[in-house]
């Protein structure tokens, strides 16, 4: 009833976890059955180890939070040699979020991840607002976005999802560019660039001044963008941005998303993904829906 | 094993203007909690607070299935928590983090240095050490006597010394100037304001005494997933929520120097 398909990926249900909010899945194994997830997307992985930005990296804002973690991770080799062996047995889709500062770096990571049998897809992150070089730079210009996707497409032979930034005038234009360059799916939205200032101490809350806004505060923006992109491209769209409940997830699906990602909500309730899956099932029963695909893009 | 559970508040005590304590009862059996570990509290019905608040475990009573929190009112989240009453429910994700080392020799000479809300985890630590027949020296510091809550709770478990900036109780001055601070110890545990802990760490390092400090950084998930709460250690960024909150100062030179 909840099965969906994103390119070649068969998902038990449309619920995935968003990169950077779910570690490597293991952090949540005391709270949920990871195998019930449609997919989980591991932390952004780069060519080499990254320390990320200095503390403070996070501040709570009304109905949301700003983060400036800056892609802290051990690098692709460490992921392949130490993390992957620990999680590869899981009976769900493990997707690696691939990040970088240059086209070469994206390609290096994608090539190495391509060798991992139990990883059927990557999510190419051309939208991280928290790194100085690359990241969002690739995702704000259609020509640049097309260039990086074309390059990665040559070395990566499984499902290629491209994660888009909302910090652009026309997200549909970027989506069309990456579709043209060979992307199999797009996921959106990454965080919205924001800032917050501590007026008592007259200084920014984040060491980097600006950071990425996530949480329920961004949801209406995300739903709007998913709706626009779903009308602009033929490839499946994965929706995310402030999903806290099954009804939020369904909202994205009605706007045109084939699947959804849950991010910030994992911090508030580590078992929220299970509740969302249960809630979707309950919704289908209540509305006499036999196949969740019936509601995709009905708006 | 970590869990998410609705506790019932069975006791609430106001401790001066700034502090209150809550005793929370579990409906089933609690997983084992180590001294220095913390809980992430869901602040319900508060429009401005979305993320959970990390609060260290003040005490555990395994027989009564209760867990206590000592909370300082510092912002919107703790102000809302202060309005909770007996009978109210509180949702916790716990036990989280890496606590204090309690596997030490029973003849160890132990010093605990606490300040402000940092006193909280030291009570449960002293209780656990006392069950191993260790009687620590416990130094508690604060600006003034009323800001050192629950000092009497420590008395059964060790020799308690107080330092206040204004001399309203105990030694007049900061806690690291207290006469007992400079004595010989095998291990020092500290939790409190960062400048205090750094002074404790520096002194311990100079004297070659093993020392553990409990850090408090802004957190989101509490599980080591979001990487928001990192501290810069000699071994790179580490999550205060998962690899801490308690760190051995042998990897914290960069932090205390």
Coordinates of C-alpha atoms in Angstrom, one line a residue:
Chain A
X1 CA 0.0 0.0 0.0
X2 CA 2.9 2.4 0.8
X3 CA 5.4 1.1 -1.7
X4 CA 6.8 3.7 -4.0
X5 CA 9.5 3.7 -6.7
X6 CA 12.2 6.3 -7.1
X7 CA 13.9 5.5 -10.4
X8 CA 15.2 2.0 -9.8
X9 CA 14.8 2.1 -6.0
X10 CA 12.0 0.2 -4.5
X11 CA 10.9 1.7 -1.3
X12 CA 8.8 -0.1 1.3
X13 CA 7.2 3.2 2.0
X14 CA 8.0 6.8 1.1
X15 CA 9.8 7.7 4.3
X16 CA 13.5 8.4 4.2
X17 CA 15.7 10.2 6.7
X18 CA 17.5 13.3 5.7
X19 CA 21.3 13.5 5.5
X20 CA 23.0 15.1 8.5
X21 CA 20.1 14.5 10.8
X22 CA 20.4 10.7 11.2
X23 CA 24.1 10.1 11.5
X24 CA 24.8 6.6 10.1
X25 CA 21.5 5.2 11.3
X26 CA 23.1 3.4 14.3
X27 CA 22.5 6.4 16.6
X28 CA 18.7 5.7 16.3
X29 CA 18.7 1.9 16.5
X30 CA 17.6 1.9 20.2
X31 CA 14.5 3.8 19.2
X32 CA 13.4 2.4 15.8
X33 CA 13.6 -0.5 13.5
X34 CA 15.8 0.9 10.8
X35 CA 14.6 -1.8 8.4
X36 CA 11.1 -0.3 8.4
X37 CA 12.4 2.9 6.7
X38 CA 11.9 3.3 3.0
X39 CA 15.6 4.5 2.9
X40 CA 18.1 6.3 5.1
X41 CA 20.6 8.8 3.9
X42 CA 23.8 8.8 5.7
X43 CA 25.8 11.9 6.7
X44 CA 27.4 14.0 3.9
X45 CA 30.6 12.3 2.8
X46 CA 33.5 14.1 1.2
X47 CA 36.7 13.0 -0.4
X48 CA 38.8 13.5 2.7
X49 CA 38.2 14.0 6.4
X50 CA 36.6 17.3 7.4
X51 CA 36.5 18.9 10.9
X52 CA 33.6 21.1 10.0
X53 CA 33.1 24.6 11.4
X54 CA 34.0 25.8 14.9
X55 CA 31.4 25.7 17.7
X56 CA 28.8 27.3 18.1
X57 CA 27.2 25.6 15.1
X58 CA 23.6 25.6 16.0
X59 CA 20.9 27.9 17.4
X60 CA 17.2 27.3 17.9
X61 CA 15.0 29.8 16.1
X62 CA 11.2 30.1 16.1
X63 CA 9.8 26.7 14.9
X64 CA 13.2 25.8 13.6
X65 CA 16.9 25.8 14.0
X66 CA 20.0 27.1 12.2
X67 CA 23.0 24.9 11.8
X68 CA 26.5 25.5 10.4
X69 CA 28.1 22.0 11.0
X70 CA 30.0 22.3 7.7
X71 CA 30.1 18.7 6.6
X72 CA 32.1 17.3 9.4
X73 CA 32.8 13.7 8.4
X74 CA 35.6 11.1 8.3
X75 CA 35.9 11.1 4.5
X76 CA 34.8 8.5 1.9
X77 CA 37.6 5.9 2.7
X78 CA 36.8 5.8 6.3
X79 CA 33.1 5.5 5.5
X80 CA 33.8 2.5 3.1
X81 CA 36.2 0.8 5.5
X82 CA 34.6 1.3 8.9
X83 CA 31.0 2.5 8.7
X84 CA 29.7 0.6 5.7
X85 CA 30.6 -2.9 7.1
X86 CA 28.6 -2.1 10.2
X87 CA 25.4 -1.0 8.4
X88 CA 25.5 -3.0 5.1
X89 CA 23.4 -5.9 6.5
X90 CA 20.4 -3.7 7.0
X91 CA 17.4 -4.6 4.8
X92 CA 16.6 -1.1 3.6
X93 CA 18.0 1.3 1.0
X94 CA 21.2 2.9 2.3
X95 CA 21.9 6.1 0.3
X96 CA 25.1 8.0 0.7
X97 CA 25.0 11.8 0.5
X98 CA 28.0 12.8 -1.6
X99 CA 29.5 16.2 -1.0
X100 CA 32.6 18.1 -2.1
X101 CA 34.4 21.3 -3.0
X102 CA 35.3 20.5 -6.6
X103 CA 33.9 18.4 -9.4
X104 CA 36.9 16.1 -8.9
X105 CA 36.0 15.6 -5.3
X106 CA 32.4 14.8 -6.1
X107 CA 33.5 12.3 -8.7
X108 CA 36.1 10.6 -6.4
X109 CA 33.5 10.0 -3.7
X110 CA 30.8 8.9 -6.2
X111 CA 33.3 6.4 -7.8
X112 CA 34.2 4.8 -4.5
X113 CA 30.6 4.6 -3.4
X114 CA 29.6 3.1 -6.7
X115 CA 31.6 0.0 -5.6
X116 CA 29.5 -0.6 -2.5
X117 CA 27.0 -3.3 -3.4
X118 CA 24.5 -2.4 -0.6
X119 CA 24.3 1.2 -1.6
X120 CA 21.9 1.5 -4.5
X121 CA 21.9 5.3 -4.8
X122 CA 23.7 8.5 -3.9
X123 CA 22.3 11.9 -3.2
X124 CA 24.6 14.5 -4.7
X125 CA 24.7 17.4 -2.4
X126 CA 25.1 20.5 -4.5
X127 CA 23.4 22.6 -1.9
X128 CA 25.2 22.7 1.4
X129 CA 25.2 26.3 2.6
X130 CA 27.9 25.8 5.3
X131 CA 31.1 25.2 3.3
X132 CA 33.2 28.0 1.9
X133 CA 34.1 26.4 -1.4
X134 CA 31.7 24.4 -3.5
X135 CA 28.6 23.1 -1.9
X136 CA 25.8 25.5 -2.6
X137 CA 27.9 27.3 -5.2
X138 CA 27.3 24.3 -7.6
X139 CA 23.6 24.4 -6.9
X140 CA 22.8 28.0 -7.5
X141 CA 23.8 28.2 -11.1
X142 CA 22.1 26.0 -13.8
X143 CA 25.3 25.7 -15.9
X144 CA 27.5 24.7 -12.9
X145 CA 24.8 22.3 -11.6
X146 CA 24.7 20.6 -15.0
X147 CA 28.4 20.4 -15.2
X148 CA 28.8 18.6 -11.9
X149 CA 26.0 16.2 -12.5
X150 CA 27.3 15.4 -16.0
X151 CA 30.7 14.6 -14.5
X152 CA 29.3 12.4 -11.7
X153 CA 26.9 10.7 -14.1
X154 CA 29.9 9.4 -16.1
X155 CA 31.4 7.6 -13.0
X156 CA 28.3 6.7 -11.1
X157 CA 26.1 4.0 -12.6
X158 CA 23.3 3.5 -10.0
X159 CA 20.4 5.8 -9.0
X160 CA 21.6 9.4 -8.9
X161 CA 19.6 11.8 -6.8
X162 CA 20.6 15.5 -6.7
X163 CA 19.8 17.5 -3.7
X164 CA 18.8 21.1 -4.5
X165 CA 19.1 24.3 -2.6
X166 CA 16.2 26.6 -2.1
X167 CA 18.5 29.6 -2.1
X168 CA 17.8 30.4 -5.7
X169 CA 15.4 32.6 -7.7
X170 CA 14.0 29.6 -9.7
X171 CA 14.5 26.1 -8.3
X172 CA 12.6 24.7 -11.3
X173 CA 15.3 25.9 -13.6
X174 CA 18.1 24.2 -11.6
X175 CA 15.9 21.0 -11.4
X176 CA 15.5 21.0 -15.2
X177 CA 19.3 21.6 -15.7
X178 CA 20.2 18.5 -13.5
X179 CA 17.5 16.4 -15.2
X180 CA 19.1 17.3 -18.5
X181 CA 22.5 16.3 -17.2
X182 CA 21.3 12.8 -16.3
X183 CA 20.0 13.0 -12.7
X184 CA 17.5 10.2 -11.9
X185 CA 15.7 12.1 -9.2
X186 CA 15.9 15.4 -7.3
X187 CA 15.5 15.9 -3.5
X188 CA 14.5 19.3 -2.1
X189 CA 14.8 21.4 -0.2
X190 CA 18.2 21.7 1.6
X191 CA 18.3 24.4 4.3
X192 CA 17.4 28.0 3.7
X193 CA 20.3 30.4 4.4
X194 CA 19.7 32.4 7.5
X195 CA 21.3 34.2 10.5
X196 CA 20.4 35.0 14.1
X197 CA 21.9 37.5 16.4
X198 CA 22.3 37.6 20.2
X199 CA 21.4 41.2 21.0
X200 CA 22.4 41.0 24.6
X201 CA 26.0 40.1 23.7
X202 CA 25.8 41.9 20.3
X203 CA 27.2 39.0 18.4
X204 CA 25.9 36.3 16.0
X205 CA 24.9 33.0 17.5
X206 CA 26.8 31.0 14.9
X207 CA 30.6 31.0 14.5
X208 CA 30.0 31.3 10.8
X209 CA 27.4 34.1 11.2
X210 CA 25.1 32.4 8.6
X211 CA 23.7 28.9 8.7
X212 CA 21.0 26.7 7.3
X213 CA 17.5 27.0 8.5
X214 CA 15.5 23.8 9.0
X215 CA 12.4 22.6 10.9
X216 CA 8.7 23.4 10.6
X217 CA 9.5 27.1 9.8
X218 CA 10.6 26.2 6.3
X219 CA 7.8 23.7 5.4
X220 CA 5.5 26.0 3.4
X221 CA 8.5 27.2 1.3
X222 CA 9.5 23.6 0.7
X223 CA 6.0 22.5 -0.3
X224 CA 5.8 25.3 -2.7
X225 CA 9.2 24.4 -4.3
X226 CA 8.3 20.7 -4.5
X227 CA 5.1 21.7 -6.3
X228 CA 7.0 23.9 -8.7
X229 CA 9.7 21.3 -9.5
X230 CA 7.2 18.5 -9.8
X231 CA 5.5 20.4 -12.6
X232 CA 8.9 21.2 -14.3
X233 CA 10.6 17.8 -14.5
X234 CA 9.6 14.2 -15.3
X235 CA 12.0 12.5 -12.9
X236 CA 10.7 11.7 -9.4
X237 CA 10.9 14.3 -6.7
X238 CA 11.8 13.7 -3.1
X239 CA 10.3 16.3 -0.8
X240 CA 11.8 17.5 2.5
X241 CA 11.7 20.5 4.8
X242 CA 10.1 20.6 8.2
X243 CA 8.2 17.3 8.1
X244 CA 7.1 16.5 11.6
X245 CA 4.1 14.2 11.0
X246 CA 2.4 11.9 8.6
X247 CA 0.1 14.8 7.5
X248 CA 3.2 17.0 6.7
X249 CA 4.6 14.1 4.6
X250 CA 1.3 13.6 2.8
X251 CA 1.3 17.3 2.0
X252 CA 4.6 17.0 0.2
X253 CA 3.3 13.9 -1.7
X254 CA 0.2 15.8 -2.8
X255 CA 2.4 18.6 -4.0
X256 CA 4.2 16.1 -6.2
X257 CA 6.8 14.2 -4.1
X258 CA 7.1 10.5 -4.7
X259 CA 9.0 10.1 -1.4
X260 CA 9.9 12.3 1.6
X261 CA 12.7 12.8 4.0
X262 CA 12.5 13.5 7.7
X263 CA 15.2 15.6 9.1
X264 CA 15.0 18.0 12.1
X265 CA 12.1 16.0 13.6
X266 CA 14.5 13.2 14.4
X267 CA 16.1 15.4 17.0
X268 CA 12.9 16.0 18.8
X269 CA 11.5 12.5 18.6
X270 CA 14.0 9.8 17.6
X271 CA 11.1 7.5 16.8
X272 CA 9.2 10.0 14.7
X273 CA 9.8 8.2 11.4
X274 CA 7.9 5.1 12.6
X275 CA 5.0 7.3 13.7
X276 CA 5.0 8.9 10.2
X277 CA 4.9 5.5 8.5
X278 CA 2.1 4.4 10.8
X279 CA 0.2 7.6 10.3
X280 CA 0.4 7.2 6.5
X281 CA -1.0 3.7 6.7
X282 CA -3.8 5.0 8.9
X283 CA -4.5 7.8 6.5
X284 CA -4.8 5.3 3.6
X285 CA -7.2 3.1 5.6
X286 CA -9.3 6.1 6.6
X287 CA -9.5 7.4 3.0
X288 CA -9.9 4.1 1.3
X289 CA -6.6 4.5 -0.6
X290 CA -5.2 1.2 -1.8
X291 CA -2.0 2.6 -3.3
X292 CA -0.2 5.7 -2.0
X293 CA 0.9 6.5 -5.5
X294 CA -2.7 7.6 -6.1
X295 CA -2.1 10.8 -4.2
X296 CA 1.2 11.8 -5.6
X297 CA 0.9 15.2 -7.3
X298 CA -2.9 15.5 -7.0
X299 CA -2.6 19.2 -6.3
Chain B
X1 CA 20.1 0.9 26.0
X2 CA 18.6 4.3 25.4
X3 CA 14.8 4.8 25.5
X4 CA 12.1 7.4 25.1
X5 CA 9.7 7.4 28.0
X6 CA 6.9 9.5 29.7
X7 CA 7.9 10.0 33.4
X8 CA 5.5 11.3 36.0
X9 CA 6.6 14.1 38.2
X10 CA 6.2 12.9 41.8
X11 CA 8.0 15.7 43.6
X12 CA 8.9 19.3 42.8
X13 CA 10.9 21.6 45.0
X14 CA 11.8 25.2 44.5
X15 CA 15.3 26.0 45.6
X16 CA 15.6 29.7 45.8
X17 CA 14.8 31.9 42.8
X18 CA 17.0 30.2 40.2
X19 CA 16.7 26.5 40.9
X20 CA 14.2 23.8 41.2
X21 CA 14.4 20.0 41.4
X22 CA 12.1 17.4 39.9
X23 CA 11.8 13.8 41.0
X24 CA 10.5 11.7 38.0
X25 CA 9.0 8.3 38.3
X26 CA 9.3 5.6 35.6
X27 CA 6.3 3.4 35.0
X28 CA 8.3 0.3 34.2
X29 CA 12.0 -0.5 34.8
X30 CA 14.6 2.1 34.1
X31 CA 17.7 1.2 32.1
X32 CA 21.0 1.6 34.1
X33 CA 22.1 5.3 34.3
X34 CA 25.7 6.2 35.0
X35 CA 26.8 9.3 36.9
X36 CA 27.5 12.2 34.5
X37 CA 24.9 10.9 31.9
X38 CA 22.1 13.2 30.9
X39 CA 18.5 13.2 29.7
X40 CA 16.9 15.2 26.8
X41 CA 13.7 16.7 28.1
X42 CA 10.8 17.5 25.8
X43 CA 9.4 21.0 26.6
X44 CA 5.7 20.7 25.8
X45 CA 3.2 23.4 25.0
X46 CA 5.9 26.1 24.5
X47 CA 5.6 27.9 21.2
X48 CA 9.1 29.1 21.2
X49 CA 10.8 25.9 22.2
X50 CA 11.1 23.1 19.7
X51 CA 14.3 21.2 20.6
X52 CA 14.7 19.1 23.7
X53 CA 16.7 20.4 26.6
X54 CA 19.7 18.4 27.9
X55 CA 19.7 18.2 31.7
X56 CA 22.1 16.1 33.7
X57 CA 20.9 13.4 36.0
X58 CA 21.1 14.6 39.6
X59 CA 20.1 11.4 41.3
X60 CA 18.8 7.9 40.6
X61 CA 16.8 5.7 43.0
X62 CA 16.7 2.3 41.3
X63 CA 14.4 0.8 44.0
X64 CA 11.8 3.5 43.7
X65 CA 12.3 3.7 39.9
X66 CA 12.9 7.5 40.1
X67 CA 15.4 9.9 38.6
X68 CA 15.9 13.4 39.8
X69 CA 16.9 16.6 37.9
X70 CA 18.2 19.8 39.3
X71 CA 17.4 22.6 37.0
X72 CA 18.6 26.2 36.8
X73 CA 16.2 28.6 35.2
X74 CA 18.3 30.1 32.4
X75 CA 16.0 30.5 29.4
X76 CA 12.6 29.9 27.7
X77 CA 12.8 26.1 28.0
X78 CA 13.8 25.9 31.6
X79 CA 11.3 28.7 32.5
X80 CA 8.5 26.5 31.0
X81 CA 9.8 23.4 32.8
X82 CA 9.7 25.4 36.1
X83 CA 5.9 25.6 35.8
X84 CA 5.4 21.9 35.9
X85 CA 3.7 20.4 38.9
X86 CA 3.5 17.0 40.6
X87 CA 1.4 14.6 38.5
X88 CA 2.5 16.2 35.2
X89 CA 4.2 14.0 32.7
X90 CA 7.6 14.7 31.3
X91 CA 9.0 12.9 28.2
X92 CA 12.6 12.0 28.3
X93 CA 15.1 10.5 25.9
X94 CA 17.8 8.9 28.1
X95 CA 20.3 7.9 29.3
X96 CA 22.6 9.8 27.1
X97 CA 26.3 10.4 26.8
X98 CA 29.5 9.1 28.4
X99 CA 29.6 9.7 32.2
X100 CA 32.3 9.9 34.8
X101 CA 34.6 7.0 35.4
X102 CA 33.5 5.2 38.6
X103 CA 35.7 2.2 38.2
X104 CA 38.4 3.5 40.5
X105 CA 40.3 1.9 43.4
X106 CA 38.5 2.0 46.7
X107 CA 41.4 3.8 48.4
X108 CA 41.4 6.6 45.8
X109 CA 41.6 10.1 47.2
X110 CA 38.8 11.9 45.3
X111 CA 38.0 15.6 44.8
X112 CA 34.8 16.9 43.2
X113 CA 34.6 20.5 42.2
X114 CA 31.2 21.8 41.3
X115 CA 29.8 25.2 40.5
X116 CA 26.3 26.5 39.8
X117 CA 24.0 24.0 38.1
X118 CA 27.2 21.9 37.6
X119 CA 26.7 20.6 41.1
X120 CA 23.8 18.4 39.8
X121 CA 25.6 15.3 38.4
X122 CA 28.1 15.3 41.3
X123 CA 25.4 14.2 43.8
X124 CA 24.7 10.9 42.0
X125 CA 28.5 10.5 41.4
X126 CA 29.2 10.8 45.1
X127 CA 26.4 8.4 45.9
X128 CA 27.8 5.8 43.5
X129 CA 31.3 6.3 44.9
X130 CA 30.1 6.0 48.4
X131 CA 28.6 2.5 47.6
X132 CA 32.3 1.6 46.8
X133 CA 33.3 3.0 50.2
X134 CA 35.0 6.1 48.7
X135 CA 34.5 9.3 50.6
X136 CA 35.3 12.3 48.4
X137 CA 36.1 15.8 49.2
X138 CA 33.3 17.9 47.6
X139 CA 33.9 21.5 46.9
X140 CA 30.9 23.5 45.8
X141 CA 31.3 27.1 44.6
X142 CA 28.9 29.9 43.7
X143 CA 28.6 33.7 43.8
X144 CA 26.5 33.6 47.0
X145 CA 25.2 31.0 49.4
X146 CA 21.7 30.9 47.9
X147 CA 23.1 30.0 44.5
X148 CA 24.5 26.7 45.9
X149 CA 21.4 24.6 46.1
X150 CA 21.1 21.2 47.7
X151 CA 24.5 21.4 49.5
X152 CA 23.2 19.5 52.4
X153 CA 22.3 16.5 50.2
X154 CA 26.0 16.0 49.7
X155 CA 26.9 15.7 53.4
X156 CA 26.2 12.0 53.9
X157 CA 28.6 11.1 51.1
X158 CA 31.7 13.2 51.7
X159 CA 33.5 16.1 53.3
X160 CA 31.8 19.2 51.9
X161 CA 33.5 22.5 51.4
X162 CA 31.9 25.7 50.2
X163 CA 33.3 28.7 48.5
X164 CA 31.3 31.9 47.8
X165 CA 32.5 35.0 46.0
X166 CA 30.8 37.2 48.6
X167 CA 31.8 35.1 51.6
X168 CA 28.1 34.5 52.6
X169 CA 29.0 30.9 53.2
X170 CA 32.2 29.0 53.7
X171 CA 35.5 30.2 52.2
X172 CA 35.4 33.7 50.6
X173 CA 36.7 33.4 47.1
X174 CA 36.6 31.1 44.1
X175 CA 36.4 27.4 44.6
X176 CA 39.9 26.7 43.2
X177 CA 41.3 28.9 46.0
X178 CA 39.6 26.8 48.7
X179 CA 42.3 25.4 51.1
X180 CA 41.2 21.8 50.3
X181 CA 41.6 22.3 46.6
X182 CA 45.4 22.1 46.7
X183 CA 45.6 18.9 48.7
X184 CA 46.8 15.6 47.3
X185 CA 44.3 13.6 45.2
X186 CA 44.2 10.7 42.8
X187 CA 41.4 11.9 40.7
X188 CA 39.4 15.2 40.3
X189 CA 35.9 15.3 38.9
X190 CA 34.5 18.7 37.9
X191 CA 31.3 20.2 36.5
X192 CA 30.3 23.8 36.4
X193 CA 31.0 27.1 34.6
X194 CA 33.7 26.7 31.9
X195 CA 36.2 29.1 33.4
X196 CA 36.0 27.2 36.7
X197 CA 36.5 23.8 34.9
X198 CA 39.4 25.2 32.9
X199 CA 41.1 26.4 36.1
X200 CA 40.5 23.0 37.7
X201 CA 41.9 21.2 34.6
X202 CA 45.0 23.4 34.4
X203 CA 45.8 22.8 38.1
X204 CA 45.2 19.1 37.8
X205 CA 47.4 18.9 34.7
X206 CA 50.2 20.8 36.5
X207 CA 50.0 18.5 39.5
X208 CA 49.8 15.4 37.4
X209 CA 46.4 14.4 38.8
X210 CA 43.9 12.5 36.7
X211 CA 40.9 14.7 36.0
X212 CA 37.5 14.5 34.3
X213 CA 35.4 17.5 33.3
X214 CA 31.7 17.6 32.3
X215 CA 31.0 20.0 29.4
X216 CA 27.8 21.7 28.5
X217 CA 27.3 22.8 24.9
X218 CA 24.2 23.7 22.9
X219 CA 22.7 20.5 21.6
X220 CA 20.1 19.3 19.2
X221 CA 19.8 15.5 18.9
X222 CA 21.7 14.4 22.0
X223 CA 22.6 11.2 20.1
X224 CA 25.7 12.1 18.2
X225 CA 23.8 12.4 14.9
X226 CA 23.6 16.1 14.2
X227 CA 27.2 17.1 15.2
X228 CA 26.0 20.5 16.5
X229 CA 27.4 20.3 20.1
X230 CA 31.1 19.6 19.3
X231 CA 34.0 20.7 21.4
X232 CA 37.5 21.1 20.0
X233 CA 39.7 18.4 21.6
X234 CA 43.3 17.4 21.0
X235 CA 41.9 14.6 18.8
X236 CA 39.6 17.0 16.8
X237 CA 35.9 17.8 17.1
X238 CA 34.1 15.5 19.5
X239 CA 30.4 15.4 20.3
X240 CA 29.7 16.6 23.8
X241 CA 26.4 14.6 23.7
X242 CA 27.9 11.3 22.8
X243 CA 31.7 11.2 23.4
X244 CA 31.1 13.5 26.3
X245 CA 29.7 15.2 28.3
X246 CA 32.5 13.9 30.5
X247 CA 36.0 14.1 29.0
X248 CA 39.3 13.2 30.5
X249 CA 41.5 16.3 30.4
X250 CA 44.3 14.2 28.8
X251 CA 42.7 14.9 25.5
X252 CA 41.5 18.5 26.3
X253 CA 44.8 20.5 26.4
X254 CA 43.6 22.7 23.5
X255 CA 40.4 23.4 25.5
X256 CA 41.9 24.3 28.9
X257 CA 45.1 26.1 27.8

